[in-house]
């Protein structure tokens, strides 16, 4: 490269720098409020340029169908409220790299055609929704065809009592690389909903008292959820028609009802469930049509059923889990078994350890005959604590006929797994 060429390239770069610098130097703050010249959010957006910051001051803004189509920051330091008046969608983002924080969004209208939302991100990337409050909305936060964005530290509440009149707290559809972190979601249909989502992460959220699921996966591969709490929902988490999901260090507590559970696994494969805590759920984990899942180092305490394992599930490994005080540790609907149990701690285990190696000297059969009967004829549950069930289980231990011969832990742990 000769000297004249270098000088030409330098000159071109200088022109670009001179062209771009003013956008940053002249990015401005636009103040909106009753005591400021700009009274409405739409007015502020109409005069805003790229990189401007729109600051909402205290007050209630009765605006709807707001569209952000330029890279700006919309924030409030004074708890400003935007009210959808129970009729409208409030705000739609159609530009990349928009930030929204510190605002309270209330009262979107119900619409199953438009999926009315307090904040909707539509075909964008690089956005952040954080430190907001969402109260009594149909959908609170809705991401469609969005990537590389963050939803963090939001408080989301709804009060509808019927699923048919309620949307989801945080709803993702056709998204990629999204982080959902430290949100509190209460009272929606599903707390968090993933449909056709890839490579996204849900962490440190509390999802409580939602009508259907605390978290719902559909057709969403290569995602993870960890350090979340799913409490008193219609059911804790449903993972369906999905593969390669990592589920680590979550709490599933008091998800209780006739068809409730901590986790529902339906037609999923090649996933991991490790170091989770299941306490007082109707069923800890319900497994149907799911294969090659490692379920290790979890605590199942005082659930109705710890594991309900349907016969159409294969090659699942249960290793080093604690089963403590559950009504039934494991149940299934077949005398066949194609899954593996190894080195788990069973509080009902009555064996011994003569060689003191920490492993019980006789195998443990976690499936009780009575649990098989209940699985096929639920009204028999009324006999759960009767002498009849104890006689059945003792007889089955001596002459196992109906329980799966291969569903057995050959090396039960004598001590609780830490």
CSV table of N, CA, C and O in Angstrom, one decimal, residues 32-34 56-61 76 78-81:
chain,number,residue,atom,x,y,z
A,32,UNK,N,-40.8,14.4,30.1
A,32,UNK,CA,-42.2,14.3,29.9
A,32,UNK,C,-42.9,14.4,31.2
A,32,UNK,O,-42.6,13.6,32.1
A,33,UNK,N,-44.0,15.2,31.3
A,33,UNK,CA,-44.7,15.3,32.5
A,33,UNK,C,-45.6,16.5,32.5
A,33,UNK,O,-45.5,17.4,31.6
A,34,UNK,N,-46.5,16.6,33.4
A,34,UNK,CA,-47.4,17.8,33.5
A,34,UNK,C,-46.7,19.1,33.7
A,34,UNK,O,-47.3,20.1,33.4
A,56,UNK,N,-39.7,9.9,31.9
A,56,UNK,CA,-41.1,10.2,32.4
A,56,UNK,C,-41.1,10.7,33.8
A,56,UNK,O,-40.4,10.0,34.7
A,57,UNK,N,-41.8,11.7,34.1
A,57,UNK,CA,-41.9,12.2,35.5
A,57,UNK,C,-43.2,11.7,36.0
A,57,UNK,O,-44.1,11.2,35.3
A,58,UNK,N,-43.4,11.9,37.3
A,58,UNK,CA,-44.5,11.2,38.1
A,58,UNK,C,-45.8,11.6,37.5
A,58,UNK,O,-46.0,12.7,37.0
A,59,UNK,N,-46.7,10.7,37.5
A,59,UNK,CA,-48.1,10.9,37.0
A,59,UNK,C,-48.6,9.7,36.3
A,59,UNK,O,-47.8,8.7,36.1
A,60,UNK,N,-49.8,9.7,35.9
A,60,UNK,CA,-50.4,8.6,35.2
A,60,UNK,C,-50.6,9.0,33.7
A,60,UNK,O,-51.2,10.1,33.5
A,61,UNK,N,-50.2,8.2,32.8
A,61,UNK,CA,-50.3,8.5,31.4
A,61,UNK,C,-51.3,7.6,30.7
A,61,UNK,O,-51.1,6.4,30.7
A,76,UNK,N,-38.0,6.0,33.8
A,76,UNK,CA,-38.6,6.9,34.9
A,76,UNK,C,-37.9,6.6,36.2
A,76,UNK,O,-37.6,5.5,36.5
A,78,UNK,N,-39.4,8.2,38.9
A,78,UNK,CA,-40.5,8.6,39.8
A,78,UNK,C,-41.7,7.8,39.7
A,78,UNK,O,-42.8,8.2,40.0
A,79,UNK,N,-41.5,6.5,39.3
A,79,UNK,CA,-42.6,5.6,39.3
A,79,UNK,C,-43.8,6.1,38.5
A,79,UNK,O,-44.9,6.1,38.9
A,80,UNK,N,-43.6,6.4,37.3
A,80,UNK,CA,-44.6,6.9,36.4
A,80,UNK,C,-45.5,5.7,36.0
A,80,UNK,O,-45.0,4.5,35.9
A,81,UNK,N,-46.7,5.9,35.7
A,81,UNK,CA,-47.7,4.8,35.4
A,81,UNK,C,-48.3,5.0,34.0
A,81,UNK,O,-48.7,6.2,33.7
